[in-house]
Amino acid sequence: MSEPILEISNLRRLFDVSKPWLERFIAREPRQVLTAVDEVSFSIHKGETFALVGESGSGKSTVAKMVVGLLQPSGGTVRFTGVPEGERPRPGMVQMIFQDPYASLNPRWRVADIIAEPMIVTRARTGARNDAASRAARVAELLTLVGLSPKDGDKYPHQFSGGQRQRIAIARALSSEPEFIVCDEPTSALDVSVQAQILNLMRELQERLGLTILFISHNLAVVRHMANRIGVMYLGRLVEVQESDALFLAPKHPYTRLLIDAVPNLAEIGRDRVPVQGEVPSPINPPTGCTFHPRCPVAMPICSRERPVFREGAACHALTPQARAAE
């Protein structure tokens, strides 16, 4: 396998969600801190697609925002290969494709200006050629690359369908010639038929341009189609990381098994399914020990006392012979 392009180590992100000081003083309430991401560690190798999955509120998008620099970590490190620790990657090296293609595009700008904007910013910082003619030629090339016409550059975002707008967002992300792209649920706002077109386009572009992708999604069917490796998050923690095929064939963590069991499968119509029970606990006051134990079908007493160690691709007491023997 190629060398890691991104290494994340013990990443944490806390949010202070306390009431104003005076209200807390009168009510004699302490500060409240929400732990959105808690000691997450993984690496992504050059040319692969690594996916993060989990229920809403699991911390997937918060990790993505820390990777691209939209949020600063409360602890831990995000390090790109070749970039000194504490410094950011070169301008344009990391780009992001957002969930809603209409909300992420400036409605007052023409498509050509939207796609050219990253070139103007990154080329000015790197000293590369940055004249209007070279930018126009690159915009036409990118529009063709994503399956649109160069003439579409004269139009505005509202003149396109949802799938076409996401193609424009992809072209914009590619305009700075990135090496690493973060996709934050890029197809969840699209129809199913359009989702397949966008996903196939992204895979084709990845192979052609040698891109590395961090793919955020709650849709396991989409993730299975896109990812080489998958990380499963629950309440801010990483509970399992496996190769895509291995994870779907033999999931190790009970939470992963329940998520996969909830995916519709025509071959298993009529089979009894076990849904994920209960609600996700509050990240302000998470359960002690393993945070999944209140909903886990195989929970043991040790699960409520001790936090499981991440080993052999998963963090679960049920996978540890010593823990099972002790119970």
Short mmCIF file of C-alpha atoms in Angstrom, two decimals:
data_model
loop_
_atom_site.label_atom_id
_atom_site.label_comp_id
_atom_site.label_asym_id
_atom_site.label_seq_id
_atom_site.Cartn_x
_atom_site.Cartn_y
_atom_site.Cartn_z
CA MET A 1 0.00 0.00 0.00
CA SER A 2 1.18 3.55 -0.71
CA GLU A 3 2.34 5.90 2.04
CA PRO A 4 -0.27 7.80 4.07
CA ILE A 5 -1.12 11.24 2.73
CA LEU A 6 -3.06 12.11 5.91
CA GLU A 7 -2.48 11.00 9.49
CA ILE A 8 -4.94 11.87 12.24
CA SER A 9 -3.88 11.17 15.81
CA ASN A 10 -6.03 11.40 18.97
CA LEU A 11 -8.20 14.10 17.41
CA ARG A 12 -10.63 15.85 19.77
CA ARG A 13 -13.11 18.69 19.36
CA LEU A 14 -15.04 20.23 22.24
CA PHE A 15 -17.77 22.86 22.02
CA ASP A 16 -18.75 25.08 24.94
CA VAL A 17 -22.57 25.03 24.89
CA SER A 18 -23.01 26.69 28.29
CA LYS A 19 -25.65 29.31 28.99
CA PRO A 20 -24.44 32.92 29.43
CA TRP A 21 -22.42 33.49 32.63
CA LEU A 22 -25.15 35.46 34.42
CA GLU A 23 -27.81 32.81 33.79
CA ARG A 24 -25.47 30.10 35.05
CA PHE A 25 -24.57 32.16 38.11
CA ILE A 26 -28.22 32.74 39.05
CA ALA A 27 -29.19 29.12 38.44
CA ARG A 28 -25.92 27.84 39.94
CA GLU A 29 -25.30 25.65 36.92
CA PRO A 30 -21.83 24.48 35.79
CA ARG A 31 -20.41 24.93 32.31
CA GLN A 32 -21.58 22.42 29.72
CA VAL A 33 -19.11 21.03 27.19
CA LEU A 34 -20.16 18.95 24.19
CA THR A 35 -17.58 16.40 23.04
CA ALA A 36 -18.14 16.18 19.29
CA VAL A 37 -15.00 14.17 18.48
CA ASP A 38 -13.17 12.11 21.07
CA GLU A 39 -9.64 10.72 20.46
CA VAL A 40 -10.12 9.68 16.83
CA SER A 41 -7.07 8.22 15.04
CA PHE A 42 -6.73 6.92 11.48
CA SER A 43 -4.64 7.39 8.34
CA ILE A 44 -5.55 7.69 4.67
CA HIS A 45 -3.21 6.41 1.97
CA LYS A 46 -2.52 8.16 -1.29
CA GLY A 47 -5.05 7.28 -4.00
CA GLU A 48 -7.61 5.56 -1.75
CA THR A 49 -11.09 6.49 -0.60
CA PHE A 50 -11.58 6.34 3.16
CA ALA A 51 -15.18 6.66 4.35
CA LEU A 52 -16.56 7.73 7.72
CA VAL A 53 -20.06 6.48 8.49
CA GLY A 54 -22.43 6.66 11.43
CA GLU A 55 -25.72 8.10 12.61
CA SER A 56 -26.36 11.84 12.64
CA GLY A 57 -24.42 13.47 15.46
CA SER A 58 -21.62 10.90 15.45
CA GLY A 59 -18.97 13.52 14.62
CA LYS A 60 -18.27 12.70 10.96
CA SER A 61 -18.68 16.21 9.58
CA THR A 62 -16.76 17.72 12.50
CA VAL A 63 -13.78 15.53 11.60
CA ALA A 64 -14.11 16.65 7.96
CA LYS A 65 -14.12 20.33 8.94
CA MET A 66 -11.00 19.88 11.06
CA VAL A 67 -9.23 18.14 8.18
CA VAL A 68 -9.82 21.07 5.80
CA GLY A 69 -9.11 23.67 8.49
CA LEU A 70 -12.62 25.07 8.98
CA LEU A 71 -12.40 24.06 12.65
CA GLN A 72 -9.38 23.93 14.92
CA PRO A 73 -8.89 20.73 16.97
CA SER A 74 -9.24 20.92 20.75
CA GLY A 75 -6.59 18.22 20.93
CA GLY A 76 -4.65 15.81 18.76
CA THR A 77 -3.14 16.41 15.33
CA VAL A 78 -4.10 16.50 11.65
CA ARG A 79 -0.96 16.08 9.55
CA PHE A 80 -0.49 15.81 5.80
CA THR A 81 2.61 14.04 4.49
CA GLY A 82 5.35 16.46 3.57
CA VAL A 83 3.81 19.31 5.55
CA PRO A 84 5.68 20.32 8.74
CA GLU A 85 3.71 19.77 11.94
CA GLY A 86 1.64 22.79 12.87
CA GLU A 87 1.54 24.13 9.30
CA ARG A 88 -1.25 24.00 6.74
CA PRO A 89 -0.94 22.27 3.33
CA ARG A 90 -0.07 24.28 0.23
CA PRO A 91 -2.90 26.50 -1.09
CA GLY A 92 -5.42 24.40 -3.00
CA MET A 93 -3.99 21.02 -1.97
CA VAL A 94 -7.11 20.18 0.06
CA GLN A 95 -10.61 20.94 -1.23
CA MET A 96 -14.13 20.13 -0.07
CA ILE A 97 -17.36 19.14 -1.83
CA PHE A 98 -20.37 20.07 0.29
CA GLN A 99 -23.71 18.35 0.83
CA ASP A 100 -26.04 20.90 -0.78
CA PRO A 101 -24.75 21.98 -4.20
CA TYR A 102 -27.11 24.95 -4.40
CA ALA A 103 -26.28 26.39 -0.99
CA SER A 104 -22.54 26.03 -1.64
CA LEU A 105 -22.61 27.97 -4.95
CA ASN A 106 -22.87 31.76 -5.09
CA PRO A 107 -26.24 32.44 -6.82
CA ARG A 108 -25.04 35.85 -8.07
CA TRP A 109 -21.96 34.55 -9.85
CA ARG A 110 -21.76 32.92 -13.23
CA VAL A 111 -20.50 29.35 -13.25
CA ALA A 112 -17.23 30.34 -14.92
CA ASP A 113 -16.47 32.79 -12.11
CA ILE A 114 -17.35 30.20 -9.45
CA ILE A 115 -14.93 27.66 -10.92
CA ALA A 116 -12.20 30.23 -11.55
CA GLU A 117 -12.22 31.69 -8.02
CA PRO A 118 -9.98 28.98 -6.44
CA MET A 119 -7.51 29.45 -9.30
CA ILE A 120 -7.33 33.19 -8.64
CA VAL A 121 -6.63 32.64 -4.95
CA THR A 122 -4.20 29.71 -5.15
CA ARG A 123 -2.24 30.89 -8.19
CA ALA A 124 -1.74 34.31 -6.63
CA ARG A 125 -0.17 32.63 -3.59
CA THR A 126 1.98 30.18 -5.54
CA GLY A 127 3.06 32.55 -8.32
CA ALA A 128 1.67 30.34 -11.12
CA ARG A 129 0.32 31.75 -14.34
CA ASN A 130 -2.88 33.60 -13.49
CA ASP A 131 -4.07 35.56 -16.51
CA ALA A 132 -7.71 35.61 -17.65
CA ALA A 133 -7.07 33.58 -20.82
CA SER A 134 -5.41 30.67 -18.98
CA ARG A 135 -8.19 30.64 -16.38
CA ALA A 136 -10.91 30.61 -19.08
CA ALA A 137 -9.23 27.70 -20.85
CA ARG A 138 -8.98 25.78 -17.58
CA VAL A 139 -12.64 26.45 -16.74
CA ALA A 140 -13.73 25.12 -20.16
CA GLU A 141 -11.55 22.04 -19.63
CA LEU A 142 -13.04 21.36 -16.19
CA LEU A 143 -16.63 21.77 -17.36
CA THR A 144 -15.98 19.22 -20.09
CA LEU A 145 -14.27 16.91 -17.59
CA VAL A 146 -17.36 16.78 -15.35
CA GLY A 147 -19.77 16.20 -18.24
CA LEU A 148 -20.98 19.76 -18.91
CA SER A 149 -20.49 22.11 -21.85
CA PRO A 150 -17.96 25.00 -21.81
CA LYS A 151 -20.91 27.23 -22.80
CA ASP A 152 -22.47 26.48 -19.40
CA GLY A 153 -19.90 28.80 -17.87
CA ASP A 154 -22.04 31.78 -18.85
CA LYS A 155 -25.06 30.54 -16.85
CA TYR A 156 -26.03 30.95 -13.20
CA PRO A 157 -26.45 28.09 -10.67
CA HIS A 158 -30.27 28.34 -10.60
CA GLN A 159 -30.36 27.38 -14.29
CA PHE A 160 -29.11 23.85 -13.55
CA SER A 161 -30.57 20.73 -11.98
CA GLY A 162 -29.31 19.40 -8.65
CA GLY A 163 -27.02 16.85 -10.29
CA GLN A 164 -25.59 19.45 -12.67
CA ARG A 165 -24.96 21.83 -9.78
CA GLN A 166 -23.01 19.11 -7.98
CA ARG A 167 -20.93 18.63 -11.14
CA ILE A 168 -20.15 22.36 -10.99
CA ALA A 169 -19.14 21.96 -7.34
CA ILE A 170 -16.81 19.10 -8.32
CA ALA A 171 -15.29 21.24 -11.10
CA ARG A 172 -14.70 24.04 -8.61
CA ALA A 173 -13.00 21.64 -6.20
CA LEU A 174 -10.71 20.41 -8.99
CA SER A 175 -9.76 23.86 -10.27
CA SER A 176 -6.92 24.32 -7.76
CA GLU A 177 -5.45 20.91 -8.73
CA PRO A 178 -5.91 19.34 -5.28
CA GLU A 179 -4.37 16.10 -4.06
CA PHE A 180 -6.94 15.49 -1.33
CA ILE A 181 -10.72 16.01 -1.44
CA VAL A 182 -13.18 15.85 1.44
CA CYS A 183 -16.71 14.91 0.35
CA ASP A 184 -19.29 15.71 3.04
CA GLU A 185 -22.37 13.66 2.02
CA PRO A 186 -22.11 14.95 -1.59
CA THR A 187 -25.08 12.95 -2.90
CA SER A 188 -27.57 13.00 -0.01
CA ALA A 189 -29.49 15.97 -1.49
CA LEU A 190 -29.85 14.29 -4.91
CA ASP A 191 -32.29 11.80 -6.42
CA VAL A 192 -31.18 8.16 -6.39
CA SER A 193 -30.66 7.99 -10.17
CA VAL A 194 -28.56 11.18 -10.09
CA GLN A 195 -26.58 9.90 -7.10
CA ALA A 196 -25.27 6.99 -9.17
CA GLN A 197 -24.13 9.34 -11.95
CA ILE A 198 -22.26 11.62 -9.53
CA LEU A 199 -20.63 8.71 -7.68
CA ASN A 200 -19.49 7.11 -10.95
CA LEU A 201 -18.12 10.48 -12.07
CA MET A 202 -16.16 10.84 -8.83
CA ARG A 203 -14.66 7.38 -9.14
CA GLU A 204 -13.67 8.05 -12.74
CA LEU A 205 -12.04 11.36 -11.83
CA GLN A 206 -10.23 9.75 -8.90
CA GLU A 207 -8.67 7.12 -11.15
CA ARG A 208 -7.80 9.65 -13.85
CA LEU A 209 -6.33 12.33 -11.56
CA GLY A 210 -4.96 10.15 -8.75
CA LEU A 211 -7.07 11.83 -6.07
CA THR A 212 -7.30 10.82 -2.42
CA ILE A 213 -10.78 11.12 -0.90
CA LEU A 214 -12.26 11.32 2.59
CA PHE A 215 -15.91 10.41 2.04
CA ILE A 216 -18.48 11.29 4.71
CA SER A 217 -21.86 9.55 4.56
CA HIS A 218 -24.61 7.90 6.57
CA ASN A 219 -25.59 5.73 3.57
CA LEU A 220 -23.80 2.39 3.79
CA ALA A 221 -24.91 1.37 0.29
CA VAL A 222 -23.16 4.44 -1.16
CA VAL A 223 -20.08 3.87 0.99
CA ARG A 224 -19.76 0.25 -0.12
CA HIS A 225 -19.70 1.45 -3.74
CA MET A 226 -17.10 4.17 -3.13
CA ALA A 227 -14.71 3.29 -0.30
CA ASN A 228 -11.59 1.15 -0.03
CA ARG A 229 -11.66 1.36 3.77
CA ILE A 230 -14.43 2.36 6.16
CA GLY A 231 -14.36 3.88 9.62
CA VAL A 232 -17.50 3.63 11.76
CA MET A 233 -18.14 6.44 14.26
CA TYR A 234 -20.48 6.49 17.23
CA LEU A 235 -20.95 9.46 19.55
CA GLY A 236 -17.65 11.05 18.55
CA ARG A 237 -15.56 7.89 18.80
CA LEU A 238 -14.20 5.57 16.13
CA VAL A 239 -15.50 2.07 16.93
CA GLU A 240 -14.30 0.12 13.88
CA VAL A 241 -12.01 0.46 10.85
CA GLN A 242 -11.83 -2.23 8.17
CA GLU A 243 -11.39 -2.81 4.46
CA SER A 244 -14.76 -2.25 2.78
CA ASP A 245 -15.40 -5.86 1.72
CA ALA A 246 -14.26 -7.26 5.07
CA LEU A 247 -16.47 -4.87 7.01
CA PHE A 248 -19.62 -5.88 5.14
CA LEU A 249 -18.81 -9.60 5.19
CA ALA A 250 -17.66 -9.82 8.81
CA PRO A 251 -18.32 -6.69 10.88
CA LYS A 252 -16.64 -6.82 14.28
CA HIS A 253 -18.45 -4.19 16.36
CA PRO A 254 -22.11 -4.74 17.35
CA TYR A 255 -22.98 -1.20 16.21
CA THR A 256 -21.55 -1.90 12.74
CA ARG A 257 -23.52 -5.14 12.51
CA LEU A 258 -26.75 -3.31 13.39
CA LEU A 259 -26.07 -0.57 10.81
CA ILE A 260 -25.44 -3.13 8.06
CA ASP A 261 -28.51 -5.09 9.09
CA ALA A 262 -30.61 -1.96 8.55
CA VAL A 263 -29.55 -1.62 4.88
CA PRO A 264 -32.36 -2.82 2.54
CA ASN A 265 -31.45 -6.06 0.74
CA LEU A 266 -33.78 -7.75 -1.74
CA ALA A 267 -32.02 -11.08 -1.21
CA GLU A 268 -32.99 -11.07 2.46
CA ILE A 269 -36.68 -10.17 2.25
CA GLY A 270 -38.60 -11.93 5.02
CA ARG A 271 -35.61 -12.33 7.32
CA ASP A 272 -36.07 -10.96 10.81
CA ARG A 273 -33.95 -7.87 11.36
CA VAL A 274 -32.79 -6.39 14.64
CA PRO A 275 -33.07 -2.59 14.49
CA VAL A 276 -30.79 -0.32 16.47
CA GLN A 277 -32.64 0.16 19.74
CA GLY A 278 -32.99 3.40 21.68
CA GLU A 279 -31.74 6.91 20.95
CA VAL A 280 -28.22 8.28 20.66
CA PRO A 281 -27.21 9.56 24.14
CA SER A 282 -26.38 13.20 24.66
CA PRO A 283 -22.75 14.04 23.79
CA ILE A 284 -22.83 16.55 26.66
CA ASN A 285 -23.25 13.71 29.16
CA PRO A 286 -22.21 10.49 27.39
CA PRO A 287 -22.44 7.07 29.08
CA THR A 288 -19.42 5.83 30.99
CA GLY A 289 -17.22 3.08 29.60
CA CYS A 290 -18.27 2.08 26.10
CA THR A 291 -20.69 4.78 24.94
CA PHE A 292 -22.69 2.20 22.94
CA HIS A 293 -23.40 -0.11 25.88
CA PRO A 294 -26.95 1.22 26.66
CA ARG A 295 -28.04 0.15 23.15
CA CYS A 296 -25.77 -2.86 22.66
CA PRO A 297 -27.39 -6.33 22.36
CA VAL A 298 -24.24 -8.06 23.69
CA ALA A 299 -23.32 -5.61 26.46
CA MET A 300 -21.56 -6.98 29.54
CA PRO A 301 -21.11 -5.33 32.98
CA ILE A 302 -17.55 -4.33 32.09
CA CYS A 303 -18.90 -2.29 29.16
CA SER A 304 -20.40 0.29 31.51
CA ARG A 305 -17.23 0.51 33.62
CA GLU A 306 -14.30 0.59 31.22
CA ARG A 307 -13.69 2.19 27.86
CA PRO A 308 -12.69 -0.51 25.34
CA VAL A 309 -9.26 -0.34 23.75
CA PHE A 310 -9.12 -0.10 19.95
CA ARG A 311 -7.39 -3.28 18.77
CA GLU A 312 -7.54 -5.47 15.66
CA GLY A 313 -9.76 -2.97 13.87
CA ALA A 314 -12.46 -2.44 16.52
CA ALA A 315 -13.10 -1.13 20.03
CA CYS A 316 -15.33 -3.66 21.79
CA HIS A 317 -15.04 -5.66 25.02
CA ALA A 318 -16.86 -8.58 23.39
CA LEU A 319 -13.82 -9.08 21.13
CA THR A 320 -11.43 -9.41 24.09
CA PRO A 321 -11.16 -12.95 25.53
CA GLN A 322 -9.87 -11.59 28.88
CA ALA A 323 -12.92 -9.34 29.30
CA ARG A 324 -15.32 -12.17 28.44
CA ALA A 325 -13.56 -14.53 30.85
CA ALA A 326 -13.65 -11.95 33.63
CA GLU A 327 -17.40 -11.64 33.31
#
